[in-house]
CSV table of C-alpha atoms and ligand atoms in Angstrom, one decimal:
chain,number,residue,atom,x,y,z
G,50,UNK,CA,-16.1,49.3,81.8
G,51,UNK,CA,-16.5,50.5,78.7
G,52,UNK,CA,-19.3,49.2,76.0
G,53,UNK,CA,-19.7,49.6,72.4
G,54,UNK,CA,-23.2,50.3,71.2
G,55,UNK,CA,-24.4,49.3,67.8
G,56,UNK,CA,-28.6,50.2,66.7
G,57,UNK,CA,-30.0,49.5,63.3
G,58,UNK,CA,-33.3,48.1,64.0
G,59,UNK,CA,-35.2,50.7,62.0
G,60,UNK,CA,-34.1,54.2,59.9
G,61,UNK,CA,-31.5,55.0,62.7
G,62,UNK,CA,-27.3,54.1,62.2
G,63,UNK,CA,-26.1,54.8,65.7
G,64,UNK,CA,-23.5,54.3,67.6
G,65,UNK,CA,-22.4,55.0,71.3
G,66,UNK,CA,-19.8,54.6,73.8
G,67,UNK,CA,-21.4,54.4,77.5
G,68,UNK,CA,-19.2,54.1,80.5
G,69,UNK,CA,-20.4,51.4,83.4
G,70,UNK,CA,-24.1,51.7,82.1
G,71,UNK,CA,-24.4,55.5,82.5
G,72,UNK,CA,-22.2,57.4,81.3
G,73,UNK,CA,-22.7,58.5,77.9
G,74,UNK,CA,-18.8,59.2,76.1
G,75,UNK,CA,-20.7,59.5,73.0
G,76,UNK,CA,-23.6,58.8,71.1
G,77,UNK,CA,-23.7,59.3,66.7
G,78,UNK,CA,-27.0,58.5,65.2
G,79,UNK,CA,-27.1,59.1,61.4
G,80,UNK,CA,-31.1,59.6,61.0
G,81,UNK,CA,-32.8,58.6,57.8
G,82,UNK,CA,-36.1,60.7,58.3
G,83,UNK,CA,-35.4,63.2,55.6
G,84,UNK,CA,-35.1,60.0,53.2
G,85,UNK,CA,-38.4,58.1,54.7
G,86,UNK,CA,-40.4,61.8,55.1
G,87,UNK,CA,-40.9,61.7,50.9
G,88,UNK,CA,-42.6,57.9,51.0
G,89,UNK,CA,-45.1,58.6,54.4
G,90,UNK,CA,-42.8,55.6,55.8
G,91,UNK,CA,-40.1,53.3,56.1
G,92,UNK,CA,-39.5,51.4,53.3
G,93,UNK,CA,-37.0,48.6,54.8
G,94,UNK,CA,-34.7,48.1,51.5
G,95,UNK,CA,-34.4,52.1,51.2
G,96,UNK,CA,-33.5,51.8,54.9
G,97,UNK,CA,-31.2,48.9,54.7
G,98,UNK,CA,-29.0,50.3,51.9
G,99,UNK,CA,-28.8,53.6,54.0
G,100,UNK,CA,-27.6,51.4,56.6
G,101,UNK,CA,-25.0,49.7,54.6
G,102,UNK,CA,-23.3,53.3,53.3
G,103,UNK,CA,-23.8,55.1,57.1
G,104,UNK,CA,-22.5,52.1,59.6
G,105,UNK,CA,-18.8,52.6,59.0
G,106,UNK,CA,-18.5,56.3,59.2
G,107,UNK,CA,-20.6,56.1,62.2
G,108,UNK,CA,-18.5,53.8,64.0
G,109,UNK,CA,-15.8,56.0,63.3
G,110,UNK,CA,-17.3,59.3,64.3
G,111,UNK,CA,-18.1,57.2,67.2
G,112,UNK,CA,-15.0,56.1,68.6
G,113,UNK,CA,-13.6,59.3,67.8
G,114,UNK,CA,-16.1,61.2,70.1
G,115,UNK,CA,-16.1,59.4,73.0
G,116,UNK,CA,-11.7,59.3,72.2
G,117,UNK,CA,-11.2,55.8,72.5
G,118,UNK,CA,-9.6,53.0,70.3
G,119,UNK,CA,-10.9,49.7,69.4
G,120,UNK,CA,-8.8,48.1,72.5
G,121,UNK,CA,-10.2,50.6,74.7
G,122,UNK,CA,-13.4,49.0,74.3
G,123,UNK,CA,-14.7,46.1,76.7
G,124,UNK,CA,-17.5,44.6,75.0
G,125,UNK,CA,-19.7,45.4,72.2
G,126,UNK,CA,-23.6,45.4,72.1
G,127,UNK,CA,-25.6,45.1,69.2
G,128,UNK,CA,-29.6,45.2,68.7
G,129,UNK,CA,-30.4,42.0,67.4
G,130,UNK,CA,-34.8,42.4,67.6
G,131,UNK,CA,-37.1,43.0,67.1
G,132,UNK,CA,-37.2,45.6,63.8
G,133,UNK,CA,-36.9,45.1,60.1
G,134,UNK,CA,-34.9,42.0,59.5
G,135,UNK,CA,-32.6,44.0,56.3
G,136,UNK,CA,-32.1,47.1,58.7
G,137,UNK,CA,-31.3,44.4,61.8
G,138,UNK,CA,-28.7,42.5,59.9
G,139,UNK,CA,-26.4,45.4,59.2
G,140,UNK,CA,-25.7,45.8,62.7
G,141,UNK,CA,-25.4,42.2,63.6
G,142,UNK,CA,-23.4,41.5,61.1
G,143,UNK,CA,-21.4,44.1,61.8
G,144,UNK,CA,-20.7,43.7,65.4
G,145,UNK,CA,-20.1,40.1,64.5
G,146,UNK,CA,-17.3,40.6,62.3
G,147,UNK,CA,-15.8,43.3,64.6
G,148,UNK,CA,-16.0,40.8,67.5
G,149,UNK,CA,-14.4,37.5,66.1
G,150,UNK,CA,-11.4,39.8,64.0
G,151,UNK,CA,-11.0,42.4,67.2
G,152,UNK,CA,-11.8,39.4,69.8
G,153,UNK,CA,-13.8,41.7,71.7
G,154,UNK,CA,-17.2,39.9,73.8
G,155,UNK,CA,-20.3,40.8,72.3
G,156,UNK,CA,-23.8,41.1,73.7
G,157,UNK,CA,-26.9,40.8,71.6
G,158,UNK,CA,-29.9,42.7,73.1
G,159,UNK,CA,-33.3,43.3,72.5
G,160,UNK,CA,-34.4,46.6,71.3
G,161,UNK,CA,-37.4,46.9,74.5
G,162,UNK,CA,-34.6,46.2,76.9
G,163,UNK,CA,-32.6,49.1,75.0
G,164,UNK,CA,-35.5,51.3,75.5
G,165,UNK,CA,-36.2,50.1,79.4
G,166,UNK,CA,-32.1,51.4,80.1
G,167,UNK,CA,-32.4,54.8,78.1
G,168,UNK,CA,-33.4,55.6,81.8
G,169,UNK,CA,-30.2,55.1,83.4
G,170,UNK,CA,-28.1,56.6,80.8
G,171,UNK,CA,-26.7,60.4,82.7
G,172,UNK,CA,-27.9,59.0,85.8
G,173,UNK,CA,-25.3,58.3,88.4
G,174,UNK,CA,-27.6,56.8,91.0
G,175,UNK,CA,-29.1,53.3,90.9
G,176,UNK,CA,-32.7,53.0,90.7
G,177,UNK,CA,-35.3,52.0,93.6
G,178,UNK,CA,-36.3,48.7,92.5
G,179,UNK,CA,-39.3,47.3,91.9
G,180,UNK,CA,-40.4,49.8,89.3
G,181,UNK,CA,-43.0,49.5,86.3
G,182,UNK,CA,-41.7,50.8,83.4
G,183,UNK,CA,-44.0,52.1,80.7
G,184,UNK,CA,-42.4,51.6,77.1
G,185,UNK,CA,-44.2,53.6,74.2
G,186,UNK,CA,-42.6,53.1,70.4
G,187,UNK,CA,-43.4,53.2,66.8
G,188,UNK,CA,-43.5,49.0,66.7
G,189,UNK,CA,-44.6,48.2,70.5
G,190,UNK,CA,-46.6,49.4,73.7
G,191,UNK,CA,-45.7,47.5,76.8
G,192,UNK,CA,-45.9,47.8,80.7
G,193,UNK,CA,-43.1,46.0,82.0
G,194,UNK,CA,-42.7,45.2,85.7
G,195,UNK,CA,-38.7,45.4,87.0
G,196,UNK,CA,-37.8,43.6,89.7
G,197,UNK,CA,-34.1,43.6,89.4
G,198,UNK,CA,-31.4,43.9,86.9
G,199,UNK,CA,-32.6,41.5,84.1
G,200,UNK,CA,-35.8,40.3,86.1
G,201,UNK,CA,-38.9,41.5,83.7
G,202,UNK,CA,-42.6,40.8,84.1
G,203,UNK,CA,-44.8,41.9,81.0
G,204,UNK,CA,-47.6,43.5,82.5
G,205,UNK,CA,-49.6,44.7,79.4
G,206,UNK,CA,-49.0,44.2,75.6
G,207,UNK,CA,-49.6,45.7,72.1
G,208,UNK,CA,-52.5,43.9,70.9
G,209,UNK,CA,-52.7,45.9,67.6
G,210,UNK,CA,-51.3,49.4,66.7
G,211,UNK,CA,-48.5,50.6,69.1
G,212,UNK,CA,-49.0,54.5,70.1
G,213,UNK,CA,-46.3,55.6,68.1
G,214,UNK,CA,-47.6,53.9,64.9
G,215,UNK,CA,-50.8,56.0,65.3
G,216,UNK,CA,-49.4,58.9,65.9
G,217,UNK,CA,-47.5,58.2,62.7
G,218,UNK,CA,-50.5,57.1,60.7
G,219,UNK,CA,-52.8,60.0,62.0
G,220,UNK,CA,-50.2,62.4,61.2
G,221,UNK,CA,-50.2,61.4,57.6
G,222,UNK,CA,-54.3,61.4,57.6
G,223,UNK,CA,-54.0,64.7,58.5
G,224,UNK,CA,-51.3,65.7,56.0
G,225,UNK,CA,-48.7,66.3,58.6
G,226,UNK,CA,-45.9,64.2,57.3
G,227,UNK,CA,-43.4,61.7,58.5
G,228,UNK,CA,-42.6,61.0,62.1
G,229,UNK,CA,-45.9,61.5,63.0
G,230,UNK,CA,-45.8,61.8,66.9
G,231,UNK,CA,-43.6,65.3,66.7
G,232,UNK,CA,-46.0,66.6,64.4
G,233,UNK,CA,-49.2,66.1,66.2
G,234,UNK,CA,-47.8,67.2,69.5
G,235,UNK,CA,-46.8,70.1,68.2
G,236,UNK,CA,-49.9,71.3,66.4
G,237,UNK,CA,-52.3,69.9,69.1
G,238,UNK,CA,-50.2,72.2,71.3
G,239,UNK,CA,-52.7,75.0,69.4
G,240,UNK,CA,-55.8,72.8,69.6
G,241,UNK,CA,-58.7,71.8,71.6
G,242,UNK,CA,-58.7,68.5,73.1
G,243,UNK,CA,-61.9,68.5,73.6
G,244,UNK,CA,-63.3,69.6,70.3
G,245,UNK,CA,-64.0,65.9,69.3
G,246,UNK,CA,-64.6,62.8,71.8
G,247,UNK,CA,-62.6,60.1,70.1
G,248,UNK,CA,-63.1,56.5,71.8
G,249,UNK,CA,-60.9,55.7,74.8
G,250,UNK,CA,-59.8,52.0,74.2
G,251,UNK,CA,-59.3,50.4,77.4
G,252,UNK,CA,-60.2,46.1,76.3
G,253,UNK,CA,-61.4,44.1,78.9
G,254,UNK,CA,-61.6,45.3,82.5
G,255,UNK,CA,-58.5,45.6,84.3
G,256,UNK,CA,-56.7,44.6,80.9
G,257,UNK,CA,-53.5,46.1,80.9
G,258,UNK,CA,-53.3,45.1,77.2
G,259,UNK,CA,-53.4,48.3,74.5
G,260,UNK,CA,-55.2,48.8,71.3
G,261,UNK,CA,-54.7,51.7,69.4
G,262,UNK,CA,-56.0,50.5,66.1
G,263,UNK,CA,-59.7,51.8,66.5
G,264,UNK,CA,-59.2,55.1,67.3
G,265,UNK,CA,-57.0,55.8,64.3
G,266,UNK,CA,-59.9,54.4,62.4
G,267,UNK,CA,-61.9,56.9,64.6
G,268,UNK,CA,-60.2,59.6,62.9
G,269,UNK,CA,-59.9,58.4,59.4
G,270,UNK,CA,-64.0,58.2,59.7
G,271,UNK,CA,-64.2,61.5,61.8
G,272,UNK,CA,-61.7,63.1,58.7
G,273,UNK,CA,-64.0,61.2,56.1
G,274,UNK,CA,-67.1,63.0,57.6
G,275,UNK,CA,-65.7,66.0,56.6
G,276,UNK,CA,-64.9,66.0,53.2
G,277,UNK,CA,-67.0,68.7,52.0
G,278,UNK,CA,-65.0,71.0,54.5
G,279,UNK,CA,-61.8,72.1,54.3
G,280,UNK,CA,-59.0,70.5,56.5
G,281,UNK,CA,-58.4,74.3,58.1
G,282,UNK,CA,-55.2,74.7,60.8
G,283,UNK,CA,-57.1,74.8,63.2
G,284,UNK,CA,-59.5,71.9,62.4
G,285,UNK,CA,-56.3,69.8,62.1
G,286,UNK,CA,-55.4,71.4,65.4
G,287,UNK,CA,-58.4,70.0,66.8
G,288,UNK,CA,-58.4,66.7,65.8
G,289,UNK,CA,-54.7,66.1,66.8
G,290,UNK,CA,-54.8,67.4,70.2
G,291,UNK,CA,-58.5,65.6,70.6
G,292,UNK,CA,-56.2,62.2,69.6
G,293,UNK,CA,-53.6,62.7,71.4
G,294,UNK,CA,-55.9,63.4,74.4
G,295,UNK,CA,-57.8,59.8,73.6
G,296,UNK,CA,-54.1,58.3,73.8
G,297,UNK,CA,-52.7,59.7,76.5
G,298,UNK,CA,-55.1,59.5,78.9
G,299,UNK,CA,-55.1,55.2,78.3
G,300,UNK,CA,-51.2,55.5,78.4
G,301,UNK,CA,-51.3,57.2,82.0
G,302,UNK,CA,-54.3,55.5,83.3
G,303,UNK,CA,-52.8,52.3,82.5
G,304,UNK,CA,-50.1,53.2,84.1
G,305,UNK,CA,-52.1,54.0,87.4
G,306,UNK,CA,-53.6,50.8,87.2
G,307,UNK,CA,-50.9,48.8,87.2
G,308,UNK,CA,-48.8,51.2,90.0
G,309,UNK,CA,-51.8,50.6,92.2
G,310,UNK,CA,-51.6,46.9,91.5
G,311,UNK,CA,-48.2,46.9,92.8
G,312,UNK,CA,-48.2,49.1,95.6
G,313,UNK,CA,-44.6,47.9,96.5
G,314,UNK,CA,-43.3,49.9,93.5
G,315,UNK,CA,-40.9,52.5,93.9
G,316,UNK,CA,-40.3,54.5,90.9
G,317,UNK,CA,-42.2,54.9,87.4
G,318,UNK,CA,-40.2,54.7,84.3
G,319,UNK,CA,-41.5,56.3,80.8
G,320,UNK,CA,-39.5,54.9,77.8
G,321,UNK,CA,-39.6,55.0,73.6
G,322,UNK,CA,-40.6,57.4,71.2
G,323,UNK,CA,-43.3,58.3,72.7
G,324,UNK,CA,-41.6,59.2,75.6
G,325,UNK,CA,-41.0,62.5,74.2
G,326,UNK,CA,-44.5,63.7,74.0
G,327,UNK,CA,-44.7,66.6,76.4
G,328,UNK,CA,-48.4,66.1,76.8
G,329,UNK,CA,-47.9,62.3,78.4
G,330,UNK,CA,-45.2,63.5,80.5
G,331,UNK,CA,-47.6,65.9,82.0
G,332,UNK,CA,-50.2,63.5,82.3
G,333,UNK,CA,-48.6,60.9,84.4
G,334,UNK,CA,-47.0,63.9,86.2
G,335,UNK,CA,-50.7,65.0,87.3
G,336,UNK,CA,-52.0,61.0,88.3
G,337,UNK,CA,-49.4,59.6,90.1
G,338,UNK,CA,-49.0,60.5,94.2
G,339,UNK,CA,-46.0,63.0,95.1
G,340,UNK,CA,-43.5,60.2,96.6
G,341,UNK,CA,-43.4,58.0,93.5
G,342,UNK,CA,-40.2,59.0,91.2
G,343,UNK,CA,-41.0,59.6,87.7
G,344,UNK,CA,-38.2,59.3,85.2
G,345,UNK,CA,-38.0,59.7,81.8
G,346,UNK,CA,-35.0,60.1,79.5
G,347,UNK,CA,-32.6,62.8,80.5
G,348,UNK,CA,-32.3,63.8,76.8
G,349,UNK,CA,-34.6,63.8,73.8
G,350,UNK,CA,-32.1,61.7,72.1
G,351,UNK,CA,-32.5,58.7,74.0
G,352,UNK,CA,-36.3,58.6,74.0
G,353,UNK,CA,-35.9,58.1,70.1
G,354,UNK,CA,-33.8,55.1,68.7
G,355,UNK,CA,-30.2,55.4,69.6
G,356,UNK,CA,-27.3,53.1,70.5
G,357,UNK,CA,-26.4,54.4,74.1
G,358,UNK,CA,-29.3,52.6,75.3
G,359,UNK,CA,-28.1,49.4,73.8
G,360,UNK,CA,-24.8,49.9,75.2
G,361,UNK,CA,-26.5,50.6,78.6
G,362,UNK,CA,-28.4,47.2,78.6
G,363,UNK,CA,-25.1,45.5,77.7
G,364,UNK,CA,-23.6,46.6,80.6
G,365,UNK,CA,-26.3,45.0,83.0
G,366,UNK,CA,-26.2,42.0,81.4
G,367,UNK,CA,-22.5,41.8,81.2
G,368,UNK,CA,-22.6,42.4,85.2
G,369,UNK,CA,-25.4,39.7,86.0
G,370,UNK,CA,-24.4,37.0,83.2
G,371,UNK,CA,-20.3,37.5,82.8
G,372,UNK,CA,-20.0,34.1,82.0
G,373,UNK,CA,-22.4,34.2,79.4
G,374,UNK,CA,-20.5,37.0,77.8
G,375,UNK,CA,-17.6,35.9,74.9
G,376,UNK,CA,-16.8,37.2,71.1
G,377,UNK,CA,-19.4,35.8,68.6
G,378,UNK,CA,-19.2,35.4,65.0
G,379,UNK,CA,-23.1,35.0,64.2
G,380,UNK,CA,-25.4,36.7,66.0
G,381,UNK,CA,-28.7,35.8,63.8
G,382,UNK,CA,-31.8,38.4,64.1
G,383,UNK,CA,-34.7,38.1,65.8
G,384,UNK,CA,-38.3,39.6,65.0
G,385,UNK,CA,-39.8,38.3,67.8
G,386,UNK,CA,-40.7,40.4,70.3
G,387,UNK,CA,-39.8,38.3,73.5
G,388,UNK,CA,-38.3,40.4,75.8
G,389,UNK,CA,-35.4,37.9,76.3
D,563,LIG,O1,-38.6,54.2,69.9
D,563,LIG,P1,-38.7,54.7,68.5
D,563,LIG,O2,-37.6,55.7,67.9
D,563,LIG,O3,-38.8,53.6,67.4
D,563,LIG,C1,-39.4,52.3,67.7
D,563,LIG,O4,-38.7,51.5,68.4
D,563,LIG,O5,-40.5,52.1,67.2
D,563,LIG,O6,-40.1,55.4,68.4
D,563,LIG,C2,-40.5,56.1,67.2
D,563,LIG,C3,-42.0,56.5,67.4
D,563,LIG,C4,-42.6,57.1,66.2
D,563,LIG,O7,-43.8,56.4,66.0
D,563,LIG,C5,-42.8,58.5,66.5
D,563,LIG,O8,-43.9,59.1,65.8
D,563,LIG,C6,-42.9,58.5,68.0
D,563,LIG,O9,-42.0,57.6,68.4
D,563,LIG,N1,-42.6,59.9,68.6
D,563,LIG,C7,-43.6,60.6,69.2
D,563,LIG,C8,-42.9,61.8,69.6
D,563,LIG,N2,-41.6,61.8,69.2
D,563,LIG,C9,-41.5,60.6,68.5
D,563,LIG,N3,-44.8,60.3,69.5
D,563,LIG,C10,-45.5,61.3,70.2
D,563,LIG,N4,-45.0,62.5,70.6
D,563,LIG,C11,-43.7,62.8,70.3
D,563,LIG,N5,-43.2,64.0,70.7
D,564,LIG,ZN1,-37.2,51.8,69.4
């Protein structure tokens, strides 16, 4: 079965076509970070318009890769929230119309559950359920416990800043520019993480909640402190990798905690953005015991925003609910962050 993913929740147009939840025919994503990297940051009407002239020609670069025609295509899936309403709209509004003209069945999906299938997407084989799935992005932190197919417990929540969103806000403290979390890998890469002992947030105990709006204040105060001295290399070296120690090391030992909660889990999932930080790969690669799969995105593309993902959780859900499944002419947006 072949599904037709649409993502605009952000500054990403994408498009993909994915083949019985997996298989990846092909996956457009017209980026807008050159456009956002002179502001610091999104700004949602910049991103919206961007949206407006990219959605067609990615559609159509779309369906050409992956060699298919409109009747070729089984369902369509479309991100319907949470993300900026104006950037949201685009999508849904264009899988709507595409549906009710083309009659084609169309699933709306939320942009975590996106994000949880980026895993499956090049992989043949069927996970191990139950597995914990760790989702780190620019707008939400979550531990999610999978039972099966469309069967989610939320474990732990964003209670303030997501991870990505410091990494983006530290990054432009520091003068590194816009996304933030490639930025500060990179240069910490060069730095000492121990150079500065920034505040490991862990909430209550045994929370499995995150907060990751005090230590980017941490910085800002730690940066303020030295404003007689010059923000060398490798001082900015130093405070990044020093950061991005204080976040990893919650991510993965929240992680731990909840795995040894669960002892019944099979596999660990790693998901988002953030997924792509080398440094939290290794970390969780070090804590977790030898017979547990790890999995994290096959391809750097589908850690970041992309429309393969969407089309992957399409498929699931077209699988477990067919009968929910028919063409739709309004798909309204959703900023809520529900993961139904
Ligand atoms: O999933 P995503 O594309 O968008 C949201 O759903 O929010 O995630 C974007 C976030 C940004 O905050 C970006 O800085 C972060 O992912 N990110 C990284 C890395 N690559 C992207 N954070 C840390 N290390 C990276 N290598
Ligand atoms: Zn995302």
């Amino acid at each position: 079965m072949k599904i037709l993913g649409i993502e605009t929740s952000c500054d990403e147009t994408a498009a993909a076509v994915v083949e019985d939840g997996w298989k990846v025919l092909s996956n457009v994503i017209a980026s807008q970070i050159d456009l956002h990297a002179k502001t610091g940051g999104v700004v949602p009407e910049v991103a919206a318009r961007e949206h407006v002239l990219k959605m067609i020609p990615v559609l159509e670069e779309c369906l050409s890769d992956a060699g298919c025609e409109w009747s070729d295509i089984d369902a369509l899936a479309v991100t319907k929230g949470p993300g900026l309403i104006s950037s949201l709209i685009i999508g849904t509004e264009t899988a709507s119309v595409i549906s009710y003209v083309k009659n084609i069945p169309l699933i709306p999906v939320q942009h975590i559950l996106g994000h949880i299938y980026s895993n499956w997407l090049d992989r043949e084989e069927e996970v191990d359920f139950p597995i914990i799935i760790l989702t780190v992005s620019g707008g939400h932190n979550e531990l999610i416990l999978m039972r099966a197919h469309y069967n989610f417990e939320v474990l732990g929540d964003t209670r303030d800043d997501a991870a990505g969103e410091a990494f983006d806000k530290v990054a432009r403290i520091l003068g590194l520019g816009y996304p933030g979390g490639p930025a500060i890998s990179k240069i910490a890469e060069k730095g000492d993480s121990d150079a500065v002992d920034f505040p490991r947030i862990w909430l209550d105990k045994g929370s499995l909640d995150f907060s990751f709006s005090g230590l980017k204040t941490a910085v800002l105060t730690k940066v303020k402190s030295l404003e007689n001295f010059e923000l060398s290399e490798k001082l900015k070296a130093d405070l990044a990798a020093s950061f991005q120690e204080a976040v990893v090391e919650v991510l993965a030992g929240k992680l731990l905690i909840a795995f040894e909660r669960y002892p019944e889990v099979k596999e660990l999932h790693l998901a988002g953005g953030v997924s792509a930080n080398n440094r939290l790969r290794e970390a969780i690669t070090e804590k977790i015991p030898e017979h547990i799969k790890f999995k994290y995105p096959r391809s750097l593309r589908y850690c970041t925003d992309n429309a393969a993902m969407i089309a992957s959780a399409g498929f699931f859900f077209y699988k477990i609910h067919p009968d929910l499944v028919k063409p739709q002419r309004n798909i309204i947006p959703q900023s809520s962050f529900e993961i139904y």
